[in-house]
Short mmCIF file of C-alpha atoms and ligand atoms in Angstrom, two decimals:
data_model
loop_
_atom_site.label_atom_id
_atom_site.label_comp_id
_atom_site.label_asym_id
_atom_site.label_seq_id
_atom_site.Cartn_x
_atom_site.Cartn_y
_atom_site.Cartn_z
CA MET A 542 174.34 31.47 244.81
CA LYS A 543 177.64 29.44 243.57
CA LEU A 544 175.16 27.01 241.63
CA LYS A 545 173.48 30.50 240.20
CA ILE A 546 177.09 31.51 238.99
CA THR A 547 178.34 28.43 237.68
CA MET A 548 174.52 28.11 236.09
CA MET A 549 174.84 31.51 234.84
CA SER A 550 179.06 31.29 233.26
CA ALA A 551 177.82 28.41 231.59
CA LEU A 552 175.09 29.96 229.68
CA PHE A 553 177.36 32.56 228.71
CA THR A 554 179.84 30.60 227.59
CA VAL A 555 177.36 28.62 225.59
CA VAL A 556 175.79 32.01 224.15
CA ALA A 557 179.93 33.49 223.27
CA PHE A 558 179.94 30.71 221.14
CA VAL A 559 177.09 30.37 219.30
CA PHE A 560 177.81 34.09 218.60
CA SER A 561 181.72 34.43 217.56
CA GLY A 562 180.45 31.06 215.15
CA VAL A 563 177.97 33.51 213.53
CA ALA A 564 180.20 36.06 213.44
CA SER A 565 183.05 34.28 211.83
CA ALA A 566 180.89 32.48 209.44
CA LYS A 567 181.66 34.23 205.98
CA ASP A 568 179.69 33.90 202.24
CA LEU A 569 181.88 34.54 200.06
CA ARG A 570 180.45 36.10 196.61
CA LEU A 571 181.92 34.42 193.41
CA GLY A 572 181.25 36.44 190.40
CA LEU A 573 181.88 34.54 186.91
CA ILE A 574 180.54 35.21 183.23
CA VAL A 575 180.05 32.45 181.87
CA PRO A 576 177.05 30.39 182.05
CA GLY A 577 176.12 28.19 185.06
CA SER A 578 176.52 25.34 183.28
CA HIS A 579 180.41 26.29 182.19
CA ALA A 580 183.40 23.97 183.70
CA TRP A 581 184.12 27.33 185.48
CA THR A 582 180.72 27.78 187.46
CA VAL A 583 180.72 23.83 188.62
CA ALA A 584 184.53 24.30 189.38
CA ALA A 585 183.53 26.92 191.56
CA ALA A 586 180.33 25.01 193.19
CA ALA A 587 182.66 22.83 194.00
CA MET A 588 185.38 24.06 195.47
CA GLY A 589 182.45 25.76 197.38
CA ASP A 590 181.29 22.35 198.77
CA GLU A 591 185.13 21.76 199.82
CA LEU A 592 185.26 24.70 201.12
CA LYS A 593 182.86 24.11 203.58
CA ALA A 594 183.75 20.96 204.35
CA ARG A 595 186.87 21.91 205.47
CA SER A 596 186.29 24.71 207.40
CA GLY A 597 183.43 23.66 209.63
CA GLY A 598 180.92 25.65 207.58
CA ASN A 599 182.86 28.60 208.33
CA TYR A 600 183.41 29.21 205.10
CA SER A 601 181.01 28.52 202.11
CA ILE A 602 180.91 30.28 198.29
CA THR A 603 177.78 31.79 196.33
CA THR A 604 178.48 32.02 192.59
CA PHE A 605 176.77 34.61 190.90
CA PRO A 606 177.33 33.23 186.99
CA SER A 607 176.61 35.02 183.10
CA GLY A 608 177.99 38.28 184.22
CA GLN A 609 175.14 38.78 186.93
CA LEU A 610 177.69 41.38 188.15
CA GLY A 611 178.24 43.00 185.90
CA SER A 612 181.40 42.48 182.83
CA GLU A 613 184.92 41.34 184.16
CA ALA A 614 186.19 44.88 184.25
CA ARG A 615 183.28 45.46 186.56
CA MET A 616 183.63 42.64 188.58
CA LEU A 617 187.36 43.42 188.88
CA GLN A 618 186.54 46.77 189.81
CA GLN A 619 184.44 45.10 192.99
CA LEU A 620 187.00 42.87 193.81
CA GLN A 621 189.33 45.85 194.54
CA THR A 622 186.70 47.79 196.73
CA GLY A 623 185.71 44.59 198.24
CA ALA A 624 182.02 44.92 197.56
CA LEU A 625 182.78 41.49 195.75
CA ASP A 626 185.05 38.69 197.41
CA MET A 627 186.33 36.41 194.32
CA ALA A 628 185.87 35.72 191.12
CA PHE A 629 187.33 33.40 188.19
CA MET A 630 188.10 35.74 185.47
CA THR A 631 189.29 35.45 182.43
CA THR A 632 193.71 36.59 182.39
CA ALA A 633 192.08 38.39 179.01
CA GLU A 634 190.64 41.13 181.71
CA ILE A 635 194.15 40.89 183.46
CA THR A 636 196.05 41.74 180.68
CA ASN A 637 194.31 45.02 180.10
CA ARG A 638 195.17 45.56 183.05
CA ILE A 639 198.73 44.64 183.04
CA PRO A 640 200.31 43.68 179.62
CA ASP A 641 202.91 41.20 180.51
CA PHE A 642 199.81 38.66 180.95
CA GLY A 643 199.12 38.81 177.04
CA ALA A 644 202.37 36.57 177.06
CA LEU A 645 199.93 33.64 177.92
CA TYR A 646 198.19 34.16 174.25
CA ALA A 647 201.23 33.85 172.28
CA PRO A 648 200.52 31.58 169.63
CA TYR A 649 201.24 27.97 170.39
CA LEU A 650 202.64 28.71 173.37
CA VAL A 651 201.45 25.15 173.99
CA ARG A 652 200.01 22.67 171.83
CA ASN A 653 196.89 21.36 174.05
CA VAL A 654 195.08 22.11 177.45
CA ALA A 655 197.44 19.51 179.77
CA GLN A 656 200.40 21.22 178.36
CA ALA A 657 198.75 24.58 179.65
CA GLY A 658 198.46 23.51 182.83
CA LYS A 659 202.15 22.27 183.01
CA LEU A 660 203.29 25.70 182.15
CA LEU A 661 200.96 27.59 184.11
CA ASN A 662 201.54 26.11 186.81
CA GLY A 663 205.37 26.57 186.42
CA ARG A 664 208.05 28.90 187.25
CA VAL A 665 206.64 31.79 185.23
CA ALA A 666 203.25 31.97 185.54
CA GLN A 667 202.85 31.49 189.17
CA GLY A 668 205.56 34.35 189.51
CA MET A 669 203.47 36.96 187.26
CA LEU A 670 200.87 36.53 189.76
CA GLU A 671 202.91 38.08 192.45
CA LYS A 672 202.04 41.26 190.29
CA LEU A 673 198.42 41.11 191.05
CA PRO A 674 197.72 42.63 194.99
CA ALA A 675 200.35 45.37 193.46
CA GLU A 676 199.16 45.95 190.40
CA ALA A 677 195.31 45.12 190.17
CA GLY A 678 194.42 44.63 194.09
CA VAL A 679 193.82 41.86 193.49
CA VAL A 680 195.20 38.11 194.88
CA GLY A 681 195.91 35.62 192.40
CA LEU A 682 195.46 31.88 193.71
CA GLY A 683 196.00 29.93 190.89
CA TYR A 684 194.87 29.20 187.45
CA GLY A 685 192.54 27.18 185.28
CA ILE A 686 192.04 26.56 181.65
CA ALA A 687 188.85 27.00 179.06
CA GLY A 688 189.56 24.75 175.60
CA MET A 689 192.35 26.20 173.35
CA ARG A 690 191.18 28.87 170.62
CA LEU A 691 189.25 28.01 167.37
CA MET A 692 186.72 29.64 164.76
CA LEU A 693 183.65 28.69 164.10
CA ASN A 694 183.09 30.82 160.85
CA ALA A 695 179.87 31.42 158.93
CA PHE A 696 181.87 31.39 155.32
CA PRO A 697 184.22 28.73 154.22
CA ALA A 698 187.30 29.26 156.14
CA ASP A 699 190.55 26.77 154.19
CA SER A 700 192.96 29.17 154.40
CA ALA A 701 194.30 32.58 155.90
CA GLU A 702 193.46 34.59 153.07
CA SER A 703 190.34 33.62 153.82
CA ILE A 704 189.79 35.15 157.41
CA ASN A 705 191.40 38.59 155.28
CA GLY A 706 188.34 41.05 155.23
CA ARG A 707 186.30 38.79 157.50
CA LYS A 708 184.36 40.79 160.65
CA MET A 709 185.41 38.62 162.98
CA ARG A 710 184.56 38.25 166.52
CA ILE A 711 187.46 38.78 169.44
CA THR A 712 186.68 38.47 172.78
CA PRO A 713 188.34 42.34 174.07
CA PHE A 714 191.79 42.27 174.69
CA ALA A 715 194.86 43.49 172.56
CA PRO A 716 196.55 39.87 172.18
CA VAL A 717 193.94 38.56 170.00
CA LEU A 718 193.13 42.04 169.04
CA ASP A 719 196.83 42.71 166.85
CA PHE A 720 196.32 38.40 166.25
CA TYR A 721 193.03 39.03 163.44
CA GLN A 722 194.40 42.46 162.41
CA LEU A 723 197.79 40.73 161.00
CA LEU A 724 194.99 38.33 159.09
CA GLY A 725 193.75 41.22 157.97
CA ALA A 726 190.01 40.59 159.71
CA ALA A 727 187.91 43.22 160.49
CA ALA A 728 188.56 42.30 164.32
CA THR A 729 185.40 42.85 166.23
CA PRO A 730 185.79 43.18 169.78
CA MET A 731 182.51 40.88 171.96
CA PRO A 732 181.89 40.37 175.23
CA LEU A 733 180.30 36.14 175.01
CA THR A 734 176.68 37.28 175.83
CA ASP A 735 176.27 38.76 172.43
CA VAL A 736 178.03 36.22 169.79
CA TYR A 737 175.63 34.45 168.93
CA ASP A 738 173.01 37.10 167.61
CA ALA A 739 175.95 38.72 166.22
CA LEU A 740 176.21 35.91 164.36
CA ALA A 741 173.15 35.29 163.86
CA ASN A 742 172.43 38.83 162.24
CA GLY A 743 175.50 38.69 160.42
CA GLN A 744 177.33 41.48 162.60
CA VAL A 745 180.28 39.17 162.26
CA ASP A 746 180.93 36.84 159.86
CA GLY A 747 183.57 34.33 162.17
CA VAL A 748 183.93 33.85 165.93
CA ASP A 749 187.36 33.62 168.06
CA ALA A 750 185.98 30.63 170.71
CA ASP A 751 186.48 27.47 171.67
CA MET A 752 185.04 24.14 171.19
CA GLU A 753 182.45 24.51 174.68
CA LEU A 754 181.26 27.46 173.66
CA VAL A 755 180.55 26.48 169.95
CA TRP A 756 179.22 23.72 171.21
CA LYS A 757 177.19 24.96 174.83
CA LEU A 758 176.66 28.68 173.50
CA LYS A 759 174.44 26.58 170.16
CA LEU A 760 177.33 29.10 168.12
CA TYR A 761 177.08 25.72 165.32
CA GLU A 762 173.59 26.80 163.97
CA ARG A 763 174.84 29.96 162.95
CA GLY A 764 178.17 28.42 161.41
CA SER A 765 179.59 26.55 158.36
CA THR A 766 182.96 25.81 159.03
CA LEU A 767 184.87 25.25 162.48
CA VAL A 768 189.07 26.25 161.92
CA ARG A 769 190.54 23.63 164.75
CA SER A 770 193.38 25.57 164.43
CA ASN A 771 194.06 25.39 168.94
CA HIS A 772 196.24 28.35 168.27
CA MET A 773 196.30 29.93 172.11
CA MET A 774 195.47 28.76 175.71
CA PHE A 775 192.57 30.95 177.14
CA PRO A 776 193.21 30.72 180.56
CA VAL A 777 190.95 31.47 184.57
CA VAL A 778 192.55 32.76 187.40
CA GLY A 779 190.96 32.38 191.03
CA LEU A 780 190.64 36.12 192.61
CA ILE A 781 189.97 37.37 195.55
CA SER A 782 190.15 40.74 197.24
CA GLY A 783 192.80 41.69 198.44
CA ARG A 784 191.41 43.60 201.26
CA LEU A 785 189.49 40.47 202.17
CA TRP A 786 192.82 38.74 201.79
CA SER A 787 194.07 41.22 204.45
CA GLN A 788 191.78 40.80 206.70
CA LEU A 789 192.30 36.94 206.62
CA ASN A 790 194.06 35.11 209.40
CA GLU A 791 197.15 32.43 207.44
CA GLU A 792 195.44 29.21 208.22
CA ASP A 793 191.98 30.71 206.52
CA ARG A 794 194.69 31.95 203.35
CA ALA A 795 195.66 28.91 203.62
CA LEU A 796 192.53 26.90 203.43
CA ILE A 797 191.34 29.01 200.33
CA ALA A 798 194.03 29.39 198.32
CA GLU A 799 194.35 25.31 198.79
CA VAL A 800 191.02 24.70 197.65
CA THR A 801 190.95 27.49 194.74
CA LYS A 802 193.73 25.60 192.94
CA ILE A 803 192.46 21.92 193.59
CA HIS A 804 189.44 23.18 191.74
CA LEU A 805 190.90 25.54 188.73
CA ASN A 806 193.34 22.75 187.84
CA LYS A 807 191.26 19.65 187.96
CA LEU A 808 189.70 21.95 185.11
CA PHE A 809 193.15 21.01 183.41
CA GLU A 810 192.27 17.21 183.22
CA GLN A 811 188.36 18.06 182.44
CA TYR A 812 188.88 20.39 179.34
CA THR A 813 190.82 17.35 177.05
CA ASP A 814 187.48 15.54 177.49
CA ILE A 815 185.26 18.42 177.07
CA GLU A 816 187.04 19.11 173.68
CA ALA A 817 186.84 15.60 172.58
CA GLN A 818 182.84 15.16 173.66
CA MET A 819 181.92 18.89 172.05
CA LEU A 820 183.84 18.29 168.70
CA GLU A 821 182.11 14.97 168.24
CA ASN A 822 178.47 17.07 169.13
CA VAL A 823 179.80 19.64 166.60
CA GLN A 824 180.33 17.13 163.47
CA GLY A 825 176.76 15.86 164.67
CA ALA A 826 175.47 18.80 163.70
CA GLY A 827 177.22 18.49 160.41
CA VAL A 828 179.95 21.66 160.72
CA LYS A 829 182.59 21.16 158.70
CA VAL A 830 185.87 20.91 160.54
CA VAL A 831 189.25 22.59 159.01
CA GLN A 832 192.47 20.98 160.31
CA ALA A 833 194.70 24.18 160.80
CA GLU A 834 199.25 23.91 162.05
CA PRO A 835 200.97 27.18 162.61
CA GLU A 836 201.57 26.89 159.00
CA PHE A 837 197.73 27.90 158.73
CA PHE A 838 198.91 31.43 160.06
CA GLY A 839 202.03 32.27 157.97
CA ASP A 840 204.37 34.88 158.99
CA SER A 841 201.50 36.66 161.05
CA LEU A 842 202.65 34.33 163.83
CA ASP A 843 205.93 36.49 163.74
CA GLN A 844 205.22 39.89 164.07
CA TRP A 845 202.93 39.06 166.60
CA GLU A 846 206.08 37.87 168.21
CA ALA A 847 207.65 40.33 167.51
CA ILE A 848 204.73 42.89 169.04
CA TRP A 849 204.58 41.13 172.05
CA LEU A 850 207.70 41.27 173.22
CA LYS A 851 207.93 44.39 173.84
CA LYS A 852 204.50 44.60 175.07
CA ALA A 853 205.25 42.00 177.43
CA PRO A 854 209.14 40.80 177.59
CA VAL A 855 208.42 38.21 180.25
CA LEU A 856 207.84 36.60 176.70
CA ALA A 857 210.88 35.69 176.18
CA ASP A 858 211.36 33.76 179.38
CA LEU A 859 207.51 32.37 179.48
CA ARG A 860 208.73 30.69 175.76
CA ARG A 861 212.06 28.99 177.08
CA GLU A 862 210.42 27.09 179.91
CA ALA A 863 207.91 26.26 177.50
CA ALA A 864 209.75 24.48 175.05
CA GLY A 865 210.57 22.44 177.90
CA VAL A 866 206.62 21.51 178.90
CA GLN A 867 206.14 17.91 177.06
C1 LIG B 977 185.32 34.30 175.53
O1 LIG B 977 185.39 35.37 175.43
O2 LIG B 977 185.95 33.68 174.52
C2 LIG B 977 185.65 33.72 176.70
C3 LIG B 977 185.00 34.26 177.94
C4 LIG B 977 184.90 33.01 179.25
C5 LIG B 977 185.39 32.17 179.21
C6 LIG B 977 185.63 31.50 178.01
C7 LIG B 977 185.84 32.25 176.76
#
């Protein structure tokens, strides 16, 4: 009788252990608008592998690239309701909700992706993440980066005047809209997915993009001149649903935050190489490259600054910090 009870209790313990393991294992759904081949998606997948290994299988990640879950605006709503667990999202979309994030797009705030890494891990940018739970219903776990912004144009572009009156594709958000309107361009907001066709059919004359997109979206097939201005950085932020976060214990929060930050931060190193490689590819494809420095844009940069110091007062602080970044 005693043996029977001991065996039953052992069996019960095993069953309880197995079920508790199943109950706590969670596959986190992570959305992105960039394609599967993009460095952000590759980083998210590597993050999933590390999270799975370090959590003993309790957490895994399934990525949904190419806007499968909708636009970034839509994904942000899903994060708020808890329908989506995580996203690697442009801070452009966050700027649409919290204008202070527009400060990150100040022209020539940094000169390259390595400097962007230092600034985004600095006091001001990290402090901005603290606004996210209250103002957007999400928790910001860290920043990464895409390539510096430039233009691929289907017209000879050798001065700011040549951009005046041109239809320029922009990411749909205010800082870049202002930047192109100040240059006299007809800024045309458009998601990434529509850019190739728009350039091909003449809906736009040029595109605000980065070196990776010019190559991977094959924009170079439709544009003759690349203005290598590196005029803005383009951060990505790792987000987790505020609802999900509130249900996690401290240990799991710390692990997810650490692993997310590690993989987003790797992008700062990777993009130095990605930009160099993609430039070589694009030049090899016969595109003319025009190097542009801040002077290229004339007064428009000061005008942009004046507008955004009002819209995003944190810009003053960010500029001060950026001045010390080498
Ligand atoms: C863009 O809208 O240009 C963009 C979006 C996501 C990643 C990189 C660029």
